């Protein structure tokens, strides 16, 4: 009897290749829209990037994001090419464009990455060390081009759109409900919520040869409610 149950347990485990031994269940790849972010923050990065940029890659579980898991420090990125690649897709919009030529400025420019690594990256460190974490962020960011998804879906910039259209347009490509974040301010856009961030949620799963792949899931802790505040009537501005 016990042996039978044991066999059943083994069978169940074998049929669950997606089980990942980890403190988190999925990643939220959060990208920010500079045109929205910079209406509410003093962006010293001028001109603003004309594309979505990474805010962070956030490990999360069924309760919410997991944060500040370990005390592992951040080792400033030394590799010039990696630095430039990250600086273009993961810039600190609050800071001026860094000089590439001085080590001091390069290190200073990395405080945003250091913050994201310590707050979020350390929570997936059992699977991804710092180098691997930043490489994974680059890989997941490059999987979808959010700007072209929106524009090709007819959601042009400088206009307001139905929130449900924004969701379904992204969904048609990713097959997962995105995590949308808006801000609203009576002074801009007459209190219609302004798109700030889009998160795409990925669940890692291991296949039989132990390789990890990522599939998009519906974001379980969507911040989309922030896009219903104000007088938008279900519309949001894509500035
Ligand atoms: C999710 O993470 C939080 C913070 O680390 C933890 O307190 C909670 O128990 C975790 N929940 C699950 C379902 O793993
Ligand atoms: C991360 O892990 C890879 C593969 O095991 C290894 O080559 C690399 O040196 C590690 N990097 C850091 C910063 O620990
Ligand atoms: C987003 O769109 C998809 C596909 O149309 C739909 O299944 C899902 O329920 C929508 N999510 C929200 C939060 O509206
Ligand atoms: C596991 O995934 C990797 C990468 O996606 C693939 O190359 C490999 O063939 C897969 N192995 C199995 C046994 O499915």
Coordinates of C-alpha atoms and ligand atoms in Angstrom, one line a residue:
X1 CA 0.0 0.0 0.0
X2 CA 2.7 2.4 1.0
X3 CA 4.8 1.4 -2.0
X4 CA 1.8 2.0 -4.2
X5 CA 1.4 5.5 -2.8
X6 CA 5.1 6.1 -3.2
X7 CA 4.9 5.1 -6.9
X8 CA 1.9 7.4 -7.4
X9 CA 3.8 10.2 -5.8
X10 CA 6.8 9.6 -8.1
X11 CA 4.4 9.5 -11.1
X12 CA 2.8 12.8 -10.1
X13 CA 6.2 14.4 -9.7
X14 CA 7.3 13.0 -13.0
X15 CA 4.2 14.5 -14.7
X16 CA 5.0 17.9 -13.3
X17 CA 8.1 19.0 -15.2
X18 CA 7.2 22.6 -14.5
X19 CA 7.9 22.4 -10.8
X20 CA 10.9 24.6 -10.1
X21 CA 12.5 24.4 -6.7
X22 CA 12.5 28.0 -5.8
X23 CA 11.3 30.7 -3.5
X24 CA 9.4 32.4 -6.3
X25 CA 6.9 31.2 -8.9
X26 CA 7.2 33.7 -11.7
X27 CA 8.9 36.8 -12.9
X28 CA 7.2 40.1 -13.7
X29 CA 9.3 41.8 -16.5
X30 CA 8.3 45.4 -15.9
X31 CA 8.9 47.9 -18.6
X32 CA 8.3 51.6 -18.3
X33 CA 7.1 54.0 -20.9
X34 CA 9.4 57.1 -20.7
X35 CA 6.7 59.3 -22.2
X36 CA 4.4 58.5 -19.3
X37 CA 7.0 58.2 -16.5
X38 CA 8.6 61.5 -17.3
X39 CA 5.3 63.4 -17.0
X40 CA 5.3 62.6 -13.3
X41 CA 9.0 62.5 -12.6
X42 CA 11.8 64.8 -13.2
X43 CA 13.7 62.9 -15.9
X44 CA 17.3 64.1 -16.3
X45 CA 17.9 61.6 -19.1
X46 CA 17.4 63.8 -22.1
X47 CA 16.2 63.2 -24.6
X48 CA 14.0 60.4 -23.2
X49 CA 14.3 57.1 -24.9
X50 CA 11.7 56.7 -27.6
X51 CA 10.9 53.1 -26.5
X52 CA 9.9 51.1 -23.5
X53 CA 12.8 50.6 -21.1
X54 CA 13.2 48.1 -18.3
X55 CA 12.2 49.1 -14.8
X56 CA 13.0 45.7 -13.3
X57 CA 12.7 41.9 -13.4
X58 CA 10.7 41.0 -10.3
X59 CA 10.5 37.5 -8.9
X60 CA 7.1 37.0 -7.3
X61 CA 5.0 34.2 -5.7
X62 CA 1.3 33.8 -5.2
X63 CA 1.3 36.4 -2.4
X64 CA 3.1 39.1 -4.4
X65 CA 6.6 40.2 -5.3
X66 CA 9.3 38.7 -3.1
X67 CA 11.8 41.4 -2.1
X68 CA 15.1 41.9 -0.3
X69 CA 15.8 38.2 0.0
X70 CA 19.6 38.2 0.6
X71 CA 22.3 40.5 1.5
X72 CA 24.4 39.8 -1.7
X73 CA 25.9 43.1 -2.8
X74 CA 25.9 44.4 -6.3
X75 CA 29.1 44.1 -8.3
X76 CA 29.3 47.0 -10.8
X77 CA 29.3 45.8 -14.3
X78 CA 32.7 46.0 -15.8
X79 CA 32.2 44.8 -19.3
X80 CA 31.9 47.8 -21.6
X81 CA 29.5 46.2 -24.1
X82 CA 27.2 44.8 -21.4
X83 CA 27.2 48.3 -19.8
X84 CA 26.2 50.0 -23.0
X85 CA 23.6 47.4 -23.8
X86 CA 22.0 47.7 -20.3
X87 CA 22.3 51.5 -20.4
X88 CA 20.3 51.6 -23.6
X89 CA 17.5 49.2 -22.5
X90 CA 17.6 49.7 -18.7
X91 CA 18.5 53.4 -18.2
X92 CA 18.0 55.3 -15.0
X93 CA 15.6 58.0 -16.4
X94 CA 16.1 60.1 -13.3
X95 CA 19.8 60.5 -14.1
X96 CA 21.7 62.2 -16.9
X97 CA 23.1 60.0 -19.6
X98 CA 26.3 58.5 -18.1
X99 CA 29.8 59.2 -19.6
X100 CA 31.2 55.9 -20.8
X101 CA 34.8 57.0 -20.5
X102 CA 35.3 57.4 -16.7
X103 CA 35.1 54.5 -14.4
X104 CA 33.7 56.7 -11.6
X105 CA 30.8 57.8 -13.8
X106 CA 30.2 54.2 -14.9
X107 CA 30.0 53.0 -11.4
X108 CA 27.8 55.9 -10.3
X109 CA 25.4 55.2 -13.2
X110 CA 24.7 51.8 -11.9
X111 CA 22.9 52.6 -8.7
X112 CA 19.5 51.9 -10.3
X113 CA 20.7 48.4 -11.4
X114 CA 22.2 47.9 -7.9
X115 CA 18.9 48.8 -6.3
X116 CA 17.0 46.4 -8.6
X117 CA 19.5 43.6 -8.0
X118 CA 19.4 44.0 -4.2
X119 CA 15.6 44.4 -3.9
X120 CA 14.5 41.9 -6.6
X121 CA 17.4 40.0 -8.1
X122 CA 18.6 38.5 -4.9
X123 CA 15.2 36.7 -4.6
X124 CA 15.9 34.6 -7.7
X125 CA 19.6 34.1 -6.8
X126 CA 19.2 30.4 -6.2
X127 CA 18.6 30.1 -10.0
X128 CA 20.4 33.2 -11.4
X129 CA 23.5 34.9 -10.1
X130 CA 24.0 38.6 -10.8
X131 CA 25.4 38.1 -14.3
X132 CA 22.8 35.5 -15.2
X133 CA 20.0 37.7 -13.8
X134 CA 20.9 40.7 -16.0
X135 CA 21.4 38.5 -19.0
X136 CA 17.9 37.0 -18.4
X137 CA 16.4 40.5 -18.1
X138 CA 17.9 41.4 -21.5
X139 CA 16.6 38.1 -23.0
X140 CA 13.1 38.6 -21.7
X141 CA 13.0 42.3 -22.6
X142 CA 13.9 41.3 -26.2
X143 CA 11.3 38.7 -26.5
X144 CA 8.6 41.3 -27.3
X145 CA 8.7 44.7 -28.7
X146 CA 5.9 46.4 -26.7
X147 CA 5.9 49.6 -28.7
X148 CA 5.4 47.9 -32.0
X149 CA 2.8 45.6 -30.5
X150 CA 0.8 48.6 -29.4
X151 CA 1.3 50.6 -32.6
X152 CA 0.6 47.8 -34.9
X153 CA -2.5 47.1 -32.9
X154 CA -3.7 50.6 -33.8
X155 CA -3.0 52.1 -30.4
X156 CA -1.3 55.2 -31.4
X157 CA 0.7 57.5 -29.2
X158 CA -0.7 60.8 -28.1
X159 CA -4.2 59.5 -27.8
X160 CA -6.4 57.8 -25.2
X161 CA -7.5 54.2 -25.7
X162 CA -9.9 51.8 -24.1
X163 CA -8.0 50.0 -21.3
X164 CA -9.5 46.7 -22.5
X165 CA -8.1 47.3 -26.0
X166 CA -4.6 47.8 -24.5
X167 CA -5.0 44.6 -22.6
X168 CA -6.3 42.6 -25.5
X169 CA -3.8 44.0 -28.0
X170 CA -0.9 42.8 -25.8
X171 CA -2.7 39.6 -25.1
X172 CA -3.0 38.7 -28.8
X173 CA 0.8 38.5 -29.0
X174 CA 1.8 37.3 -25.6
X175 CA -1.2 35.2 -24.6
X176 CA -1.0 36.5 -21.1
X177 CA -2.8 39.3 -19.3
X178 CA -0.2 42.1 -18.8
X179 CA 0.3 44.0 -15.6
X180 CA -0.6 47.6 -16.5
X181 CA 0.3 50.6 -14.2
X182 CA -1.1 54.1 -14.6
X183 CA -0.7 57.3 -12.8
X184 CA -3.2 60.2 -12.9
X185 CA -3.0 63.8 -12.2
X186 CA -5.7 66.4 -12.6
X187 CA -3.3 68.7 -14.2
X188 CA -2.3 66.5 -17.1
X189 CA -4.8 64.9 -19.5
X190 CA -7.8 66.0 -17.4
X191 CA -7.5 63.3 -14.9
X192 CA -7.5 60.4 -17.4
X193 CA -5.0 57.8 -16.2
X194 CA -1.6 57.8 -18.0
X195 CA 0.1 54.6 -19.0
X196 CA 3.4 54.2 -17.0
X197 CA 4.4 50.6 -17.1
X198 CA 3.6 47.2 -18.7
X199 CA 4.6 44.0 -17.0
X200 CA 4.7 40.7 -18.7
X201 CA 4.7 37.7 -16.4
X202 CA 6.8 34.6 -17.1
X203 CA 6.8 31.3 -15.4
X204 CA 10.0 29.3 -15.6
X205 CA 9.8 25.6 -16.2
X206 CA 12.4 22.9 -16.6
X207 CA 12.2 20.4 -19.3
X208 CA 13.5 16.8 -18.9
X209 CA 17.0 17.8 -19.8
X210 CA 16.9 20.3 -17.1
X211 CA 16.9 23.4 -19.3
X212 CA 14.7 26.3 -18.2
X213 CA 12.3 27.9 -20.5
X214 CA 9.8 30.7 -19.9
X215 CA 6.1 30.8 -20.8
X216 CA 3.9 33.8 -20.4
X217 CA 1.2 33.6 -17.8
X218 CA -1.7 36.0 -16.8
X219 CA -0.1 38.4 -14.3
X220 CA -1.6 37.3 -11.0
X221 CA -1.0 40.5 -9.2
X222 CA -2.0 43.0 -11.8
X223 CA -1.8 46.7 -10.9
X224 CA -4.3 47.4 -13.7
X225 CA -6.7 48.8 -11.1
X226 CA -4.4 51.9 -11.0
X227 CA -5.7 52.5 -14.6
X228 CA -9.3 52.8 -13.5
X229 CA -8.9 55.7 -11.2
X230 CA -9.8 59.2 -12.3
X231 CA -12.3 60.2 -14.9
X232 CA -11.1 57.9 -17.7
X233 CA -14.2 55.8 -18.0
X234 CA -12.1 52.9 -18.8
X235 CA -9.8 54.9 -21.1
X236 CA -6.1 55.6 -20.6
X237 CA -3.7 57.9 -22.3
X238 CA -0.7 56.5 -24.2
X239 CA 1.3 59.7 -24.3
Ligands
LIG1 C1 5.7 34.5 -0.8 O1 6.8 35.3 -0.4 C2 6.6 36.0 0.8 C3 7.7 37.0 1.1 O2 9.0 36.3 1.0 C4 6.4 35.0 1.9 O3 6.2 35.6 3.2 C5 5.3 34.1 1.6 O4 5.2 33.0 2.5 C6 5.4 33.5 0.2 N1 4.2 32.8 -0.2 C7 4.2 31.6 -0.9 C8 2.8 31.1 -1.2 O5 5.2 31.0 -1.2
LIG2 C1 27.4 33.0 -12.4 O1 27.4 31.7 -12.8 C2 28.1 31.4 -14.0 C3 27.7 29.9 -14.4 O2 27.8 29.1 -13.3 C4 29.6 31.6 -13.8 O3 30.3 31.3 -15.0 C5 29.8 33.1 -13.4 O4 31.1 33.3 -13.0 C6 28.9 33.4 -12.2 N1 29.0 34.8 -12.0 C7 28.9 35.4 -10.8 C8 29.0 36.9 -10.8 O5 28.9 34.8 -9.8
LIG3 C1 -7.3 40.7 -21.3 O1 -7.6 40.2 -22.6 C2 -7.7 38.8 -22.6 C3 -8.0 38.4 -24.1 O2 -9.0 39.2 -24.7 C4 -8.9 38.3 -21.7 O3 -9.0 36.9 -21.7 C5 -8.5 38.8 -20.3 O4 -9.6 38.5 -19.4 C6 -8.3 40.3 -20.3 N1 -7.9 40.7 -18.9 C7 -8.4 41.7 -18.3 C8 -7.9 42.0 -16.9 O5 -9.3 42.4 -18.8
LIG4 C1 14.8 21.3 -23.4 O1 14.8 22.7 -23.8 C2 15.9 23.1 -24.6 C3 15.9 24.6 -24.9 O2 14.6 25.0 -25.1 C4 15.9 22.2 -25.9 O3 17.0 22.6 -26.7 C5 16.0 20.8 -25.6 O4 15.9 20.0 -26.8 C6 14.8 20.4 -24.6 N1 15.0 19.0 -24.2 C7 14.0 18.2 -24.0 C8 14.3 16.8 -23.6 O5 12.8 18.5 -24.3

